[in-house]
Coordinates of C-alpha atoms in Angstrom, one line a residue:
X113 CA 141.3 233.6 112.1
X114 CA 144.5 234.4 110.2
X115 CA 147.8 233.7 111.9
X116 CA 150.4 236.4 111.4
X117 CA 153.4 234.7 113.0
X118 CA 154.7 231.2 113.1
X119 CA 153.9 229.2 116.3
X120 CA 157.5 228.1 116.6
X121 CA 160.8 228.9 114.9
X122 CA 163.9 226.7 115.2
X123 CA 166.8 228.2 117.2
X124 CA 170.3 228.5 115.7
X125 CA 171.2 225.3 117.7
X126 CA 168.3 223.4 116.1
X127 CA 169.4 224.5 112.6
X128 CA 173.0 223.7 113.3
X129 CA 172.2 220.1 114.3
X130 CA 169.4 219.5 111.8
X131 CA 169.9 216.4 109.7
X132 CA 167.6 217.7 107.0
X133 CA 169.6 221.0 106.7
X134 CA 172.9 219.0 106.6
X135 CA 171.6 216.7 103.8
X136 CA 170.2 219.7 101.8
X137 CA 173.5 221.6 102.1
X138 CA 175.6 218.6 101.2
X139 CA 173.5 217.6 98.2
X140 CA 173.1 221.2 96.8
X141 CA 176.2 223.1 97.8
X142 CA 173.8 225.8 99.0
X143 CA 172.5 226.8 102.5
X144 CA 169.4 227.9 104.2
X145 CA 166.0 227.9 102.3
X146 CA 167.8 227.7 99.0
X147 CA 169.3 224.4 99.9
X148 CA 166.0 223.0 101.1
X149 CA 164.3 224.1 97.9
X150 CA 167.0 222.6 95.8
X151 CA 166.7 219.3 97.7
X152 CA 163.0 219.2 97.3
X153 CA 163.2 219.8 93.5
X154 CA 166.0 217.3 93.0
X155 CA 164.1 214.6 95.0
X156 CA 160.9 215.2 93.1
X157 CA 162.6 215.1 89.7
X158 CA 164.9 212.1 90.6
X159 CA 163.4 209.9 93.3
X160 CA 166.0 207.2 92.5
X161 CA 168.8 209.7 93.5
X162 CA 166.9 210.5 96.8
X163 CA 166.4 206.9 97.9
X164 CA 170.0 206.0 97.1
X165 CA 171.0 209.0 99.2
X166 CA 168.8 207.9 102.1
X167 CA 170.2 204.4 102.0
X168 CA 173.7 206.0 102.4
X169 CA 172.4 208.5 105.0
X170 CA 171.0 205.6 107.1
X171 CA 174.1 203.5 106.7
X172 CA 172.2 200.5 105.5
X173 CA 174.1 197.2 105.3
X174 CA 173.2 194.9 102.4
X175 CA 173.6 191.2 102.0
X176 CA 173.8 192.0 98.3
X177 CA 174.1 195.5 97.0
X178 CA 171.2 196.6 94.8
X179 CA 171.7 197.6 91.2
X180 CA 169.8 200.8 91.7
X181 CA 167.3 202.3 94.2
X182 CA 164.1 202.2 92.1
X183 CA 163.1 200.3 89.0
X184 CA 159.9 201.9 87.7
X185 CA 159.9 200.4 84.2
X186 CA 156.5 198.8 84.8
X187 CA 155.1 202.0 86.2
X188 CA 155.4 204.0 89.4
X189 CA 152.6 202.1 91.2
X190 CA 154.5 198.9 90.7
X191 CA 158.0 200.2 91.2
X192 CA 160.6 197.6 92.4
X193 CA 162.6 199.1 95.3
X194 CA 166.3 198.5 95.4
X195 CA 166.2 195.8 92.6
X196 CA 168.7 193.0 93.0
X197 CA 169.4 194.0 96.6
X198 CA 169.2 191.7 99.6
X199 CA 168.5 193.1 103.0
X200 CA 166.6 192.0 106.1
X201 CA 164.7 194.3 108.5
X202 CA 166.0 192.5 111.6
X203 CA 169.6 192.8 110.5
X204 CA 169.4 196.6 109.8
X205 CA 167.3 197.3 112.9
X206 CA 169.3 195.2 115.5
X207 CA 172.2 193.0 114.3
X208 CA 174.3 195.8 112.7
X209 CA 174.2 197.8 115.9
X210 CA 175.3 194.9 118.0
X211 CA 178.1 194.1 115.5
X212 CA 179.2 197.7 115.7
X213 CA 179.7 197.5 119.5
X214 CA 176.4 199.3 120.4
X215 CA 174.7 196.3 121.9
X216 CA 174.4 197.9 125.3
X217 CA 172.5 200.9 124.0
X218 CA 168.8 201.0 125.1
X219 CA 166.7 199.7 122.2
X220 CA 163.2 199.4 123.8
X221 CA 161.5 200.7 127.0
X222 CA 158.0 199.7 127.9
X223 CA 155.7 200.7 130.7
X224 CA 152.3 199.1 131.3
X225 CA 149.4 201.1 132.6
X226 CA 149.7 199.3 136.0
X227 CA 153.3 200.5 136.3
X228 CA 155.3 197.4 135.3
X229 CA 158.3 198.2 133.2
X230 CA 160.7 196.4 130.8
X231 CA 164.0 197.7 129.3
X232 CA 165.9 195.9 126.6
X233 CA 169.3 196.8 125.1
X234 CA 170.0 196.1 121.4
X235 CA 171.9 193.0 122.4
X236 CA 169.0 191.8 124.7
X237 CA 166.4 192.5 122.0
X238 CA 168.4 190.7 119.4
X239 CA 168.6 187.6 121.6
X240 CA 164.9 187.6 122.3
X241 CA 164.1 188.1 118.6
X242 CA 166.4 185.1 117.7
X243 CA 164.7 183.0 120.3
X244 CA 161.3 183.9 119.0
X245 CA 162.4 183.1 115.5
X246 CA 163.5 179.6 116.6
X247 CA 160.3 179.1 118.5
X248 CA 158.2 180.0 115.4
X249 CA 160.2 177.5 113.3
X250 CA 159.6 174.9 116.0
X251 CA 155.8 175.3 115.7
X252 CA 155.9 175.0 111.9
X253 CA 156.3 178.6 110.6
X254 CA 158.4 178.8 107.4
X255 CA 159.5 181.5 105.1
X256 CA 156.6 183.3 103.4
X257 CA 154.1 182.0 105.9
X258 CA 151.7 184.6 107.5
X259 CA 151.7 185.2 111.2
X260 CA 148.9 187.3 112.8
X261 CA 149.8 189.5 115.8
X262 CA 146.7 190.4 118.0
X263 CA 148.0 192.0 121.1
X264 CA 148.5 195.4 122.7
X265 CA 151.7 197.4 122.5
X266 CA 153.9 195.2 124.7
X267 CA 157.6 194.2 124.2
X268 CA 156.6 190.8 122.8
X269 CA 154.7 192.6 120.0
X270 CA 157.9 194.2 118.8
X271 CA 159.9 191.0 119.3
X272 CA 157.3 189.0 117.3
X273 CA 157.3 191.5 114.4
X274 CA 161.1 191.5 114.2
X275 CA 161.3 187.7 114.6
X276 CA 158.9 187.3 111.6
X277 CA 161.2 189.5 109.5
X278 CA 164.3 187.6 110.7
X279 CA 162.6 184.3 109.6
X280 CA 161.3 185.6 106.3
X281 CA 157.7 185.2 107.4
X282 CA 155.1 187.9 106.9
X283 CA 153.2 189.3 109.9
X284 CA 149.8 190.9 110.0
X285 CA 149.2 193.3 112.9
X286 CA 145.6 193.3 114.1
X287 CA 143.9 196.0 116.2
X288 CA 143.6 194.7 119.8
X289 CA 140.2 196.3 120.2
X290 CA 138.5 194.3 117.4
X291 CA 135.8 191.8 118.1
X292 CA 136.2 188.2 116.8
X293 CA 134.6 188.6 113.4
X294 CA 136.9 191.5 112.5
X295 CA 139.9 189.5 113.6
X296 CA 138.8 186.5 111.7
X297 CA 138.3 188.3 108.5
X298 CA 141.9 189.4 108.5
X299 CA 143.1 185.9 109.5
X300 CA 141.2 184.4 106.6
X301 CA 142.3 187.1 104.0
X302 CA 145.9 186.9 105.0
X303 CA 146.0 183.1 105.3
X304 CA 147.6 183.3 108.7
X305 CA 148.8 179.9 110.1
X306 CA 150.0 181.2 113.5
X307 CA 148.2 183.7 115.8
X308 CA 150.1 185.4 118.6
X309 CA 148.1 187.0 121.4
X310 CA 148.0 187.6 125.1
X311 CA 146.0 186.0 128.0
X312 CA 144.3 189.4 128.5
X313 CA 145.0 193.1 128.0
X314 CA 144.5 195.9 130.4
X315 CA 142.3 198.7 129.2
X316 CA 141.3 201.6 131.5
X317 CA 142.4 199.4 134.4
X318 CA 140.2 196.5 133.5
X319 CA 141.2 193.2 132.0
X320 CA 140.0 192.5 128.4
X321 CA 140.0 188.8 127.5
X322 CA 142.0 188.8 124.3
X323 CA 142.7 185.1 124.3
X324 CA 138.9 184.4 124.4
X325 CA 138.4 186.7 121.5
X326 CA 141.3 185.1 119.7
X327 CA 139.7 181.7 120.2
X328 CA 136.4 182.9 118.8
X329 CA 138.2 184.3 115.8
X330 CA 140.2 181.1 115.2
X331 CA 137.0 179.2 115.2
X332 CA 135.9 181.3 112.3
X333 CA 139.2 181.1 110.5
X334 CA 140.2 177.6 109.5
X335 CA 143.8 178.6 108.5
X336 CA 145.0 179.0 112.2
X337 CA 147.1 176.0 113.3
X338 CA 148.8 177.2 116.4
X339 CA 148.3 180.1 118.9
X340 CA 151.1 181.5 121.0
X341 CA 150.0 183.2 124.1
X342 CA 152.0 185.9 126.0
X343 CA 151.3 185.9 129.8
X344 CA 150.4 189.6 130.2
X345 CA 148.1 189.8 133.2
X346 CA 148.6 186.4 134.8
X347 CA 146.1 185.9 137.7
X348 CA 144.3 189.1 136.7
X349 CA 143.4 187.5 133.4
X350 CA 141.1 185.0 135.2
X351 CA 140.4 181.7 133.5
X352 CA 142.2 181.6 130.1
X353 CA 140.5 179.2 127.6
X354 CA 142.9 176.7 126.3
X355 CA 143.1 174.1 123.5
X356 CA 145.8 171.5 124.2
X357 CA 148.0 170.7 121.2
X358 CA 147.1 174.1 119.6
X359 CA 147.8 176.7 122.3
X360 CA 151.3 177.3 123.6
X361 CA 152.5 179.8 126.2
X362 CA 155.0 182.2 124.6
X363 CA 157.6 181.7 127.3
X364 CA 157.4 177.9 127.0
X365 CA 157.8 178.1 123.2
X366 CA 160.9 180.3 123.6
X367 CA 162.4 178.0 126.4
X368 CA 161.8 174.9 124.3
X369 CA 164.3 176.2 121.7
X370 CA 167.1 175.2 124.3
X371 CA 169.3 178.0 123.1
X372 CA 169.5 176.6 119.5
X373 CA 169.5 179.6 117.1
X374 CA 168.3 179.5 113.5
X375 CA 170.3 181.4 110.9
X376 CA 168.7 184.7 109.8
X377 CA 167.0 184.6 106.4
X378 CA 168.7 186.4 103.5
X379 CA 165.7 188.2 102.1
X380 CA 165.3 190.2 99.0
X381 CA 164.9 193.9 99.3
X382 CA 161.5 193.7 97.7
X383 CA 160.4 190.6 99.6
X384 CA 157.3 191.1 101.7
X385 CA 157.5 191.1 105.5
X386 CA 154.2 192.8 106.5
X387 CA 150.5 192.8 105.4
X388 CA 148.6 195.6 107.2
X389 CA 144.9 196.2 106.8
X390 CA 142.7 199.3 106.5
X391 CA 140.2 199.8 109.3
X392 CA 137.2 198.5 107.3
X393 CA 135.0 201.4 108.3
X394 CA 134.3 202.3 104.7
X395 CA 134.1 198.8 103.3
X396 CA 135.9 195.4 103.2
X397 CA 139.3 195.7 104.8
X398 CA 142.1 196.0 102.3
X399 CA 145.7 194.8 102.8
X400 CA 148.8 196.7 101.9
X401 CA 151.9 194.6 101.1
X402 CA 155.1 196.0 102.5
X403 CA 158.7 194.9 101.7
X404 CA 161.9 194.8 103.7
X405 CA 163.5 197.8 101.9
X406 CA 160.3 199.8 101.5
X407 CA 158.3 201.0 104.5
X408 CA 161.1 200.4 107.1
X409 CA 163.4 202.7 105.2
X410 CA 160.7 205.3 104.8
X411 CA 160.0 205.1 108.5
X412 CA 163.7 205.7 109.3
X413 CA 163.8 208.5 106.8
X414 CA 160.9 210.2 108.6
X415 CA 162.7 209.9 111.9
X416 CA 165.9 211.4 110.4
X417 CA 164.5 214.2 108.3
X418 CA 161.0 215.0 109.5
X419 CA 161.5 214.5 113.2
X420 CA 165.2 215.2 113.4
X421 CA 165.7 212.4 115.9
X422 CA 169.3 212.7 117.3
X423 CA 171.7 210.4 119.1
X424 CA 170.4 209.7 122.6
X425 CA 166.8 210.6 121.8
X426 CA 163.9 208.4 122.9
X427 CA 160.9 208.1 120.5
X428 CA 157.3 207.7 121.6
X429 CA 154.3 207.5 119.3
X430 CA 151.5 205.7 121.2
X431 CA 149.5 203.5 118.9
X432 CA 147.9 200.1 118.9
X433 CA 150.0 197.6 116.9
X434 CA 147.1 197.1 114.5
X435 CA 147.5 200.6 113.1
X436 CA 150.5 201.7 111.0
X437 CA 152.1 204.0 113.5
X438 CA 153.2 201.2 115.8
X439 CA 155.2 199.4 113.1
X440 CA 156.5 202.8 112.0
X441 CA 157.7 203.6 115.6
X442 CA 159.4 200.2 116.1
X443 CA 161.0 199.9 112.7
X444 CA 162.0 203.5 112.1
X445 CA 163.5 204.2 115.5
X446 CA 165.5 200.9 115.6
X447 CA 166.9 201.3 112.1
X448 CA 168.0 204.8 113.1
X449 CA 169.5 203.4 116.4
X450 CA 167.2 205.2 118.8
X451 CA 165.4 204.1 121.9
X452 CA 161.8 203.1 121.2
X453 CA 159.3 203.9 124.0
X454 CA 156.3 201.7 124.0

């Protein structure tokens, strides 16, 4: 059936506050639809200009300023983003807001299906990320090492992702509903040395033994050396299988750092921080390699221009960490200094 009228039209207030409208007007000297058309045309014709503009719009802070925004000399599919630049995801998502005096702003809110809640400010989140970074170093993770994250969308999931970025390691998020063989295939393909999971997850009110599944996957993947386990359900998890010398409780690993912080890695803008896999429903799972100044900046751009997220807004996009939208939510909202709702 044909639709004769739009389902929704922005009010004058929406248009007045629109970040997209402001960018279009500022970059073109026009207004209204003409400004948007001009922005689209200019961005399509000159993507280097657009991504330089977005770096400025998002107020990115560089350890080393890039020479340009895109180097596509070897072809668009292999373009180098922000060549010569040095930037770290954890720094632009957390540290800069704390340094700017915004540390008490809410960064992350979480509510479990049983009603338990957690709230972390940017300063609190930064401290937990730094502790997790130090804990990973203590268990042997180094720059460029791969870390698999197999857990539901809990605060430690976001902390682990950002800690890997702060360290210069590369994380692989894995869907928490997978069986052991599917988990193992991603562990093997990524070459993960560390696996982070939970004792059990709650799904439809029932405990799911993720640690047991993680153990079965680790038995199939000889690359795994250590497993960090977040205590999610506690007594409700029942008996948690345990391998002494390999398995470590997350809270024990963080406490064992004794407050000693490890300096943040100074990473290249095009240095990888995440490998994320396709579902595998149409063939062998394929990994996509993401870099510090790639997907995170695209996610923050989506927040700013497509969703018009404003100061004080909270952002919720419910997704398992193994699918792209959970990293998109966590990285995009924090870079844009918004409150992430898990």
